[in-house]
Amino acid sequence: MKKYLKFFFLFSLFIICAYGAGRLYYALTGGFTLGNISSNLSYNEKWVTPPLSLSEKEDLHQILSQKFRYLGKGCQSYVFASEDGLYVLKFIKYQRFRPQAWLDYFASIPFVNRYRLAKIEKKHNKLNMLFTSWKIAYEHLKPETGLVYVHLNKSHDLKKSLTIYDKLGFAHQLNMDEMEFLLQKRATMLCSTINNFVTNNQMDEAKKLIDNLLKMILSEYQRGYADNDHALMQNTGAIGTVPFHIDVGQFVVNLNISDPTVYKQELFSKTFKFRLWLAKHHPELKTYLDKHLLEIIGPEMHQLIPRLKNPHAWSVEA
């Protein structure tokens, strides 16, 4: 009996240590590996983007001549910051869009294979939605997203090798022709920007940022573009008083959104959490935002209930 108890204890200890080591590795690396940002995707005409002008190519080449260092990760991508602090590179987290590899070993079992194929299709559809969103943002919403370049197909014309540094500081060389990525202007988060304006007694600038934010969102709605993620505070940045979307992963074309009845509800829902945050930290700006929302939405604003598509958007930042 003691022999079995000892075995059980040692086995449990091994499992705990293995799990702890795995969590430690993930904390240290952010889960980043070259394999997780690499793909074997084939060329797809669907993802072709407009060619760059000569000056745009020169600018891109100059930007990518810098080294980029690990900055963080989101649900869909790993983010690296340029040395000059002006740009970020985002590489797709392909592990999020791949089914578990162990399922392949049981593909000969019918019910497992059905599950595996369903998973493959679901992951493929999610990746397709991400690529579609990136393409919409690049081709139609450049000023609103700060996008400089999007590379969705493997190519031969970039001819650029890039050095990135992972979270642990190790260098990796990338052939950018082989990578799917986006290049974007680097911004300061929306709430941090407002905090800085208020701290420096720049209330006019804070109000101008709010004005520009409302104009940007309204312009998108009126042109039939919708961002399906209502987490405005987490997904919006600013350079000075100019706001833009830093997360471009959930854009869709939806002509219904251009209907004032629809976009008024959307605008109310999208700004709901932001209003809570302003009420807590900057009541004067909350009053200012409410005044302008009332002008856009009308008296029915007082009867609206937020319809948040992202459950995390309910929480209020500290």
C-alpha positions as YAML, in Angstrom:
chain: A
units: angstrom
residues:
- id: 1
  name: MET
  ca: [0.00, 0.00, 0.00]
- id: 2
  name: LYS
  ca: [2.83, 2.38, 0.92]
- id: 3
  name: LYS
  ca: [4.42, 1.63, -2.45]
- id: 4
  name: TYR
  ca: [1.30, 2.78, -4.30]
- id: 5
  name: LEU
  ca: [0.94, 5.87, -2.13]
- id: 6
  name: LYS
  ca: [4.56, 6.80, -2.83]
- id: 7
  name: PHE
  ca: [4.01, 6.30, -6.56]
- id: 8
  name: PHE
  ca: [0.85, 8.41, -6.46]
- id: 9
  name: PHE
  ca: [2.65, 11.15, -4.52]
- id: 10
  name: LEU
  ca: [5.61, 11.23, -6.92]
- id: 11
  name: PHE
  ca: [3.34, 11.16, -9.96]
- id: 12
  name: SER
  ca: [1.23, 14.03, -8.57]
- id: 13
  name: LEU
  ca: [4.39, 15.98, -7.77]
- id: 14
  name: PHE
  ca: [5.62, 15.45, -11.33]
- id: 15
  name: ILE
  ca: [2.33, 16.70, -12.78]
- id: 16
  name: ILE
  ca: [2.36, 19.78, -10.53]
- id: 17
  name: CYS
  ca: [5.99, 20.57, -11.42]
- id: 18
  name: ALA
  ca: [5.36, 20.06, -15.13]
- id: 19
  name: TYR
  ca: [2.31, 22.32, -15.01]
- id: 20
  name: GLY
  ca: [4.23, 24.95, -13.02]
- id: 21
  name: ALA
  ca: [7.14, 24.81, -15.46]
- id: 22
  name: GLY
  ca: [4.74, 25.24, -18.35]
- id: 23
  name: ARG
  ca: [3.07, 28.25, -16.75]
- id: 24
  name: LEU
  ca: [6.47, 29.78, -15.93]
- id: 25
  name: TYR
  ca: [7.64, 29.29, -19.51]
- id: 26
  name: TYR
  ca: [4.47, 30.92, -20.82]
- id: 27
  name: ALA
  ca: [4.86, 33.85, -18.41]
- id: 28
  name: LEU
  ca: [8.48, 34.37, -19.48]
- id: 29
  name: THR
  ca: [7.91, 34.03, -23.23]
- id: 30
  name: GLY
  ca: [4.30, 35.10, -23.69]
- id: 31
  name: GLY
  ca: [3.88, 31.83, -25.57]
- id: 32
  name: PHE
  ca: [5.87, 33.27, -28.47]
- id: 33
  name: THR
  ca: [7.74, 30.99, -30.87]
- id: 34
  name: LEU
  ca: [8.61, 31.47, -34.54]
- id: 35
  name: GLY
  ca: [6.35, 28.53, -35.31]
- id: 36
  name: ASN
  ca: [3.41, 30.37, -33.80]
- id: 37
  name: ILE
  ca: [3.75, 33.30, -36.23]
- id: 38
  name: SER
  ca: [4.63, 31.23, -39.31]
- id: 39
  name: SER
  ca: [2.26, 29.56, -41.76]
- id: 40
  name: ASN
  ca: [2.20, 27.39, -44.85]
- id: 41
  name: LEU
  ca: [-0.68, 29.35, -46.38]
- id: 42
  name: SER
  ca: [-0.82, 29.43, -50.17]
- id: 43
  name: TYR
  ca: [-1.25, 32.53, -52.30]
- id: 44
  name: ASN
  ca: [-4.88, 33.64, -52.37]
- id: 45
  name: GLU
  ca: [-6.18, 36.24, -54.81]
- id: 46
  name: LYS
  ca: [-8.76, 37.19, -52.21]
- id: 47
  name: TRP
  ca: [-6.07, 38.75, -50.02]
- id: 48
  name: VAL
  ca: [-4.36, 40.87, -52.67]
- id: 49
  name: THR
  ca: [-4.01, 44.51, -51.61]
- id: 50
  name: PRO
  ca: [-3.32, 47.59, -53.77]
- id: 51
  name: PRO
  ca: [0.35, 47.92, -54.80]
- id: 52
  name: LEU
  ca: [2.52, 50.44, -53.00]
- id: 53
  name: SER
  ca: [3.75, 53.57, -54.72]
- id: 54
  name: LEU
  ca: [7.50, 54.08, -55.05]
- id: 55
  name: SER
  ca: [7.57, 56.50, -52.11]
- id: 56
  name: GLU
  ca: [5.47, 54.12, -49.99]
- id: 57
  name: LYS
  ca: [7.90, 51.29, -50.76]
- id: 58
  name: GLU
  ca: [10.82, 53.47, -49.72]
- id: 59
  name: ASP
  ca: [9.08, 54.42, -46.47]
- id: 60
  name: LEU
  ca: [8.24, 50.78, -45.74]
- id: 61
  name: HIS
  ca: [11.81, 49.68, -46.44]
- id: 62
  name: GLN
  ca: [13.15, 52.36, -44.10]
- id: 63
  name: ILE
  ca: [10.75, 51.44, -41.29]
- id: 64
  name: LEU
  ca: [11.55, 47.73, -41.60]
- id: 65
  name: SER
  ca: [15.28, 48.48, -41.48]
- id: 66
  name: GLN
  ca: [14.87, 48.94, -37.72]
- id: 67
  name: LYS
  ca: [14.90, 46.22, -35.12]
- id: 68
  name: PHE
  ca: [11.60, 45.44, -33.42]
- id: 69
  name: ARG
  ca: [11.23, 44.31, -29.81]
- id: 70
  name: TYR
  ca: [8.48, 42.31, -28.12]
- id: 71
  name: LEU
  ca: [5.81, 44.63, -26.77]
- id: 72
  name: GLY
  ca: [2.91, 42.35, -25.92]
- id: 73
  name: LYS
  ca: [0.20, 40.10, -27.27]
- id: 74
  name: GLY
  ca: [-3.51, 40.22, -27.92]
- id: 75
  name: CYS
  ca: [-6.07, 37.55, -28.67]
- id: 76
  name: GLN
  ca: [-5.06, 37.40, -32.32]
- id: 77
  name: SER
  ca: [-1.49, 38.64, -32.63]
- id: 78
  name: TYR
  ca: [1.96, 39.18, -31.14]
- id: 79
  name: VAL
  ca: [3.06, 42.81, -31.13]
- id: 80
  name: PHE
  ca: [6.58, 44.18, -31.62]
- id: 81
  name: ALA
  ca: [7.64, 47.83, -31.29]
- id: 82
  name: SER
  ca: [10.11, 49.64, -33.53]
- id: 83
  name: GLU
  ca: [13.32, 51.12, -32.13]
- id: 84
  name: ASP
  ca: [12.17, 54.68, -32.85]
- id: 85
  name: GLY
  ca: [8.94, 54.07, -30.91]
- id: 86
  name: LEU
  ca: [6.73, 55.16, -33.81]
- id: 87
  name: TYR
  ca: [5.46, 51.84, -35.16]
- id: 88
  name: VAL
  ca: [4.28, 48.38, -34.19]
- id: 89
  name: LEU
  ca: [4.40, 45.13, -36.14]
- id: 90
  name: LYS
  ca: [1.68, 42.56, -35.54]
- id: 91
  name: PHE
  ca: [2.12, 38.89, -36.43]
- id: 92
  name: ILE
  ca: [-0.80, 36.48, -36.35]
- id: 93
  name: LYS
  ca: [-0.94, 34.01, -33.45]
- id: 94
  name: TYR
  ca: [-1.45, 31.00, -35.68]
- id: 95
  name: GLN
  ca: [-1.73, 28.58, -32.76]
- id: 96
  name: ARG
  ca: [-5.11, 30.21, -32.12]
- id: 97
  name: PHE
  ca: [-6.24, 29.26, -35.62]
- id: 98
  name: ARG
  ca: [-4.99, 25.66, -35.67]
- id: 99
  name: PRO
  ca: [-6.80, 22.63, -34.24]
- id: 100
  name: GLN
  ca: [-5.01, 20.54, -31.63]
- id: 101
  name: ALA
  ca: [-2.30, 18.47, -33.33]
- id: 102
  name: TRP
  ca: [-3.14, 15.34, -31.31]
- id: 103
  name: LEU
  ca: [-6.46, 15.05, -33.14]
- id: 104
  name: ASP
  ca: [-4.58, 13.99, -36.29]
- id: 105
  name: TYR
  ca: [-3.45, 10.79, -34.57]
- id: 106
  name: PHE
  ca: [-7.07, 9.71, -34.11]
- id: 107
  name: ALA
  ca: [-8.39, 10.76, -37.53]
- id: 108
  name: SER
  ca: [-9.15, 7.12, -38.36]
- id: 109
  name: ILE
  ca: [-11.85, 7.11, -35.67]
- id: 110
  name: PRO
  ca: [-15.03, 8.42, -37.38]
- id: 111
  name: PHE
  ca: [-16.50, 10.53, -34.57]
- id: 112
  name: VAL
  ca: [-13.08, 11.99, -33.71]
- id: 113
  name: ASN
  ca: [-12.47, 12.81, -37.36]
- id: 114
  name: ARG
  ca: [-15.84, 14.56, -37.63]
- id: 115
  name: TYR
  ca: [-14.92, 16.63, -34.59]
- id: 116
  name: ARG
  ca: [-11.46, 17.33, -36.07]
- id: 117
  name: LEU
  ca: [-12.87, 18.45, -39.42]
- id: 118
  name: ALA
  ca: [-15.43, 20.68, -37.70]
- id: 119
  name: LYS
  ca: [-12.62, 22.26, -35.68]
- id: 120
  name: ILE
  ca: [-10.54, 22.81, -38.82]
- id: 121
  name: GLU
  ca: [-13.45, 24.53, -40.55]
- id: 122
  name: LYS
  ca: [-14.20, 26.70, -37.52]
- id: 123
  name: LYS
  ca: [-10.55, 27.78, -37.19]
- id: 124
  name: HIS
  ca: [-10.35, 28.45, -40.94]
- id: 125
  name: ASN
  ca: [-13.45, 30.65, -40.77]
- id: 126
  name: LYS
  ca: [-11.99, 32.63, -37.87]
- id: 127
  name: LEU
  ca: [-8.76, 33.22, -39.77]
- id: 128
  name: ASN
  ca: [-10.74, 34.22, -42.84]
- id: 129
  name: MET
  ca: [-12.65, 36.78, -40.74]
- id: 130
  name: LEU
  ca: [-9.38, 38.18, -39.39]
- id: 131
  name: PHE
  ca: [-7.84, 38.54, -42.85]
- id: 132
  name: THR
  ca: [-11.05, 40.14, -44.12]
- id: 133
  name: SER
  ca: [-10.97, 42.65, -41.27]
- id: 134
  name: TRP
  ca: [-7.32, 43.54, -41.86]
- id: 135
  name: LYS
  ca: [-8.02, 44.04, -45.56]
- id: 136
  name: ILE
  ca: [-11.06, 46.25, -44.89]
- id: 137
  name: ALA
  ca: [-9.04, 48.35, -42.46]
- id: 138
  name: TYR
  ca: [-6.12, 48.73, -44.86]
- id: 139
  name: GLU
  ca: [-8.13, 49.52, -47.97]
- id: 140
  name: HIS
  ca: [-10.91, 51.64, -46.48]
- id: 141
  name: LEU
  ca: [-9.96, 52.78, -42.97]
- id: 142
  name: LYS
  ca: [-6.29, 53.73, -43.05]
- id: 143
  name: PRO
  ca: [-6.68, 57.10, -41.27]
- id: 144
  name: GLU
  ca: [-8.97, 55.50, -38.69]
- id: 145
  name: THR
  ca: [-6.57, 52.62, -37.95]
- id: 146
  name: GLY
  ca: [-3.11, 54.11, -38.45]
- id: 147
  name: LEU
  ca: [-2.22, 51.26, -40.77]
- id: 148
  name: VAL
  ca: [0.91, 51.69, -42.86]
- id: 149
  name: TYR
  ca: [0.99, 48.31, -44.58]
- id: 150
  name: VAL
  ca: [-0.70, 44.92, -44.56]
- id: 151
  name: HIS
  ca: [0.93, 41.77, -45.98]
- id: 152
  name: LEU
  ca: [-1.54, 38.88, -46.31]
- id: 153
  name: ASN
  ca: [0.08, 36.83, -49.09]
- id: 154
  name: LYS
  ca: [3.58, 35.45, -49.27]
- id: 155
  name: SER
  ca: [5.57, 37.42, -51.84]
- id: 156
  name: HIS
  ca: [8.94, 37.95, -53.50]
- id: 157
  name: ASP
  ca: [9.18, 41.71, -53.80]
- id: 158
  name: LEU
  ca: [9.74, 42.87, -50.21]
- id: 159
  name: LYS
  ca: [13.23, 41.37, -50.15]
- id: 160
  name: LYS
  ca: [13.56, 42.35, -46.52]
- id: 161
  name: SER
  ca: [15.11, 40.53, -43.58]
- id: 162
  name: LEU
  ca: [13.96, 41.81, -40.21]
- id: 163
  name: THR
  ca: [15.38, 41.29, -36.72]
- id: 164
  name: ILE
  ca: [12.88, 40.90, -33.90]
- id: 165
  name: TYR
  ca: [13.64, 40.33, -30.22]
- id: 166
  name: ASP
  ca: [11.33, 38.10, -28.21]
- id: 167
  name: LYS
  ca: [10.21, 38.67, -24.63]
- id: 168
  name: LEU
  ca: [13.40, 37.08, -23.28]
- id: 169
  name: GLY
  ca: [15.58, 39.28, -25.48]
- id: 170
  name: PHE
  ca: [16.61, 36.60, -27.98]
- id: 171
  name: ALA
  ca: [17.00, 37.76, -31.59]
- id: 172
  name: HIS
  ca: [15.19, 36.12, -34.51]
- id: 173
  name: GLN
  ca: [15.64, 36.78, -38.23]
- id: 174
  name: LEU
  ca: [12.50, 36.93, -40.36]
- id: 175
  name: ASN
  ca: [12.14, 36.84, -44.13]
- id: 176
  name: MET
  ca: [9.28, 39.32, -44.40]
- id: 177
  name: ASP
  ca: [8.19, 37.96, -47.79]
- id: 178
  name: GLU
  ca: [7.25, 34.76, -45.95]
- id: 179
  name: MET
  ca: [5.33, 36.41, -43.11]
- id: 180
  name: GLU
  ca: [1.73, 37.59, -42.78]
- id: 181
  name: PHE
  ca: [1.79, 40.83, -40.80]
- id: 182
  name: LEU
  ca: [0.56, 44.38, -40.44]
- id: 183
  name: LEU
  ca: [2.51, 47.56, -39.76]
- id: 184
  name: GLN
  ca: [0.76, 50.27, -37.78]
- id: 185
  name: LYS
  ca: [1.54, 53.61, -36.19]
- id: 186
  name: ARG
  ca: [2.12, 53.27, -32.48]
- id: 187
  name: ALA
  ca: [-0.33, 55.12, -30.27]
- id: 188
  name: THR
  ca: [-0.89, 55.85, -26.60]
- id: 189
  name: MET
  ca: [-4.01, 54.23, -25.15]
- id: 190
  name: LEU
  ca: [-7.13, 56.40, -25.18]
- id: 191
  name: CYS
  ca: [-7.57, 56.64, -21.41]
- id: 192
  name: SER
  ca: [-3.88, 57.26, -20.78]
- id: 193
  name: THR
  ca: [-3.94, 60.09, -23.31]
- id: 194
  name: ILE
  ca: [-6.94, 61.69, -21.60]
- id: 195
  name: ASN
  ca: [-5.30, 61.28, -18.19]
- id: 196
  name: ASN
  ca: [-2.18, 63.03, -19.48]
- id: 197
  name: PHE
  ca: [-4.20, 65.89, -20.94]
- id: 198
  name: VAL
  ca: [-6.08, 66.40, -17.68]
- id: 199
  name: THR
  ca: [-2.90, 66.18, -15.58]
- id: 200
  name: ASN
  ca: [-1.30, 68.86, -17.75]
- id: 201
  name: ASN
  ca: [-4.40, 71.10, -17.59]
- id: 202
  name: GLN
  ca: [-5.10, 70.55, -21.29]
- id: 203
  name: MET
  ca: [-8.86, 70.13, -21.06]
- id: 204
  name: ASP
  ca: [-9.40, 71.64, -24.51]
- id: 205
  name: GLU
  ca: [-7.18, 68.92, -26.00]
- id: 206
  name: ALA
  ca: [-9.06, 66.22, -24.08]
- id: 207
  name: LYS
  ca: [-12.36, 67.54, -25.42]
- id: 208
  name: LYS
  ca: [-10.93, 67.75, -28.93]
- id: 209
  name: LEU
  ca: [-9.92, 64.10, -28.69]
- id: 210
  name: ILE
  ca: [-13.47, 63.17, -27.65]
- id: 211
  name: ASP
  ca: [-14.86, 65.23, -30.55]
- id: 212
  name: ASN
  ca: [-12.57, 63.48, -33.02]
- id: 213
  name: LEU
  ca: [-13.42, 60.08, -31.57]
- id: 214
  name: LEU
  ca: [-17.14, 60.62, -32.12]
- id: 215
  name: LYS
  ca: [-16.55, 61.97, -35.63]
- id: 216
  name: MET
  ca: [-14.41, 58.96, -36.51]
- id: 217
  name: ILE
  ca: [-16.93, 56.39, -35.28]
- id: 218
  name: LEU
  ca: [-19.86, 58.18, -36.92]
- id: 219
  name: SER
  ca: [-17.99, 58.41, -40.22]
- id: 220
  name: GLU
  ca: [-17.39, 54.65, -40.17]
- id: 221
  name: TYR
  ca: [-21.03, 53.90, -39.44]
- id: 222
  name: GLN
  ca: [-22.28, 56.22, -42.16]
- id: 223
  name: ARG
  ca: [-20.03, 54.49, -44.71]
- id: 224
  name: GLY
  ca: [-21.21, 51.03, -43.66]
- id: 225
  name: TYR
  ca: [-18.19, 49.87, -41.64]
- id: 226
  name: ALA
  ca: [-18.68, 48.34, -38.21]
- id: 227
  name: ASP
  ca: [-16.25, 47.16, -35.54]
- id: 228
  name: ASN
  ca: [-17.82, 44.13, -33.89]
- id: 229
  name: ASP
  ca: [-15.77, 44.61, -30.72]
- id: 230
  name: HIS
  ca: [-17.34, 47.15, -28.36]
- id: 231
  name: ALA
  ca: [-14.26, 47.30, -26.10]
- id: 232
  name: LEU
  ca: [-13.60, 50.91, -27.08]
- id: 233
  name: MET
  ca: [-11.15, 51.69, -24.29]
- id: 234
  name: GLN
  ca: [-8.98, 48.63, -24.87]
- id: 235
  name: ASN
  ca: [-8.99, 48.96, -28.65]
- id: 236
  name: THR
  ca: [-8.51, 52.69, -29.17]
- id: 237
  name: GLY
  ca: [-5.32, 54.72, -29.09]
- id: 238
  name: ALA
  ca: [-4.39, 58.29, -29.90]
- id: 239
  name: ILE
  ca: [-1.53, 60.36, -31.19]
- id: 240
  name: GLY
  ca: [-2.19, 63.76, -29.71]
- id: 241
  name: THR
  ca: [-5.86, 64.54, -30.30]
- id: 242
  name: VAL
  ca: [-6.15, 62.11, -33.22]
- id: 243
  name: PRO
  ca: [-7.77, 58.78, -32.24]
- id: 244
  name: PHE
  ca: [-7.55, 55.52, -34.12]
- id: 245
  name: HIS
  ca: [-8.32, 51.84, -33.71]
- id: 246
  name: ILE
  ca: [-5.31, 49.89, -32.51]
- id: 247
  name: ASP
  ca: [-7.17, 46.58, -32.76]
- id: 248
  name: VAL
  ca: [-8.29, 46.03, -36.35]
- id: 249
  name: GLY
  ca: [-9.37, 42.40, -36.04]
- id: 250
  name: GLN
  ca: [-13.18, 42.65, -36.11]
- id: 251
  name: PHE
  ca: [-14.16, 45.05, -38.88]
- id: 252
  name: VAL
  ca: [-17.02, 44.08, -41.18]
- id: 253
  name: VAL
  ca: [-18.93, 45.72, -44.00]
- id: 254
  name: ASN
  ca: [-22.52, 46.12, -42.81]
- id: 255
  name: LEU
  ca: [-24.67, 48.56, -44.74]
- id: 256
  name: ASN
  ca: [-27.37, 48.31, -42.07]
- id: 257
  name: ILE
  ca: [-25.09, 50.22, -39.73]
- id: 258
  name: SER
  ca: [-25.53, 53.34, -41.88]
- id: 259
  name: ASP
  ca: [-29.18, 53.48, -40.75]
- id: 260
  name: PRO
  ca: [-29.35, 56.15, -37.99]
- id: 261
  name: THR
  ca: [-31.67, 53.97, -35.92]
- id: 262
  name: VAL
  ca: [-29.05, 51.23, -35.93]
- id: 263
  name: TYR
  ca: [-25.91, 53.31, -35.50]
- id: 264
  name: LYS
  ca: [-27.36, 55.38, -32.66]
- id: 265
  name: GLN
  ca: [-27.78, 52.18, -30.64]
- id: 266
  name: GLU
  ca: [-24.30, 51.04, -31.69]
- id: 267
  name: LEU
  ca: [-22.75, 54.35, -30.69]
- id: 268
  name: PHE
  ca: [-24.48, 54.25, -27.31]
- id: 269
  name: SER
  ca: [-23.30, 50.69, -26.71]
- id: 270
  name: LYS
  ca: [-19.76, 51.36, -27.88]
- id: 271
  name: THR
  ca: [-19.29, 54.40, -25.64]
- id: 272
  name: PHE
  ca: [-21.05, 52.91, -22.60]
- id: 273
  name: LYS
  ca: [-17.98, 51.66, -20.75]
- id: 274
  name: PHE
  ca: [-16.03, 54.77, -21.68]
- id: 275
  name: ARG
  ca: [-18.74, 56.93, -20.10]
- id: 276
  name: LEU
  ca: [-18.52, 54.89, -16.89]
- id: 277
  name: TRP
  ca: [-14.77, 55.39, -16.80]
- id: 278
  name: LEU
  ca: [-15.08, 59.13, -17.42]
- id: 279
  name: ALA
  ca: [-17.75, 59.42, -14.71]
- id: 280
  name: LYS
  ca: [-15.35, 57.82, -12.24]
- id: 281
  name: HIS
  ca: [-12.17, 59.69, -13.21]
- id: 282
  name: HIS
  ca: [-13.11, 62.85, -15.13]
- id: 283
  name: PRO
  ca: [-16.77, 63.84, -14.50]
- id: 284
  name: GLU
  ca: [-16.44, 67.08, -16.47]
- id: 285
  name: LEU
  ca: [-15.47, 65.12, -19.58]
- id: 286
  name: LYS
  ca: [-18.27, 62.64, -18.99]
- id: 287
  name: THR
  ca: [-20.73, 65.55, -19.02]
- id: 288
  name: TYR
  ca: [-19.09, 66.85, -22.19]
- id: 289
  name: LEU
  ca: [-19.34, 63.47, -23.92]
- id: 290
  name: ASP
  ca: [-22.97, 62.99, -22.84]
- id: 291
  name: LYS
  ca: [-23.89, 66.40, -24.24]
- id: 292
  name: HIS
  ca: [-22.53, 65.48, -27.67]
- id: 293
  name: LEU
  ca: [-24.01, 61.99, -27.60]
- id: 294
  name: LEU
  ca: [-27.40, 63.52, -26.83]
- id: 295
  name: GLU
  ca: [-27.03, 65.82, -29.84]
- id: 296
  name: ILE
  ca: [-26.31, 62.82, -32.08]
- id: 297
  name: ILE
  ca: [-28.73, 60.26, -30.64]
- id: 298
  name: GLY
  ca: [-31.54, 62.51, -29.47]
- id: 299
  name: PRO
  ca: [-33.85, 62.25, -26.43]
- id: 300
  name: GLU
  ca: [-34.22, 58.47, -26.91]
- id: 301
  name: MET
  ca: [-30.69, 58.17, -25.55]
- id: 302
  name: HIS
  ca: [-32.17, 58.16, -22.03]
- id: 303
  name: GLN
  ca: [-34.14, 54.98, -22.80]
- id: 304
  name: LEU
  ca: [-31.35, 53.05, -24.53]
- id: 305
  name: ILE
  ca: [-29.78, 49.96, -22.97]
- id: 306
  name: PRO
  ca: [-26.23, 48.97, -24.00]
- id: 307
  name: ARG
  ca: [-25.91, 45.87, -26.15]
- id: 308
  name: LEU
  ca: [-22.33, 44.83, -25.65]
- id: 309
  name: LYS
  ca: [-20.96, 42.15, -27.97]
- id: 310
  name: ASN
  ca: [-17.77, 41.79, -25.94]
- id: 311
  name: PRO
  ca: [-18.61, 40.73, -22.33]
- id: 312
  name: HIS
  ca: [-15.29, 42.11, -21.10]
- id: 313
  name: ALA
  ca: [-16.46, 45.58, -22.09]
- id: 314
  name: TRP
  ca: [-18.62, 45.65, -18.95]
- id: 315
  name: SER
  ca: [-15.67, 45.99, -16.61]
- id: 316
  name: VAL
  ca: [-14.45, 49.45, -15.67]
- id: 317
  name: GLU
  ca: [-10.72, 50.25, -15.67]
- id: 318
  name: ALA
  ca: [-9.23, 51.23, -12.34]
...
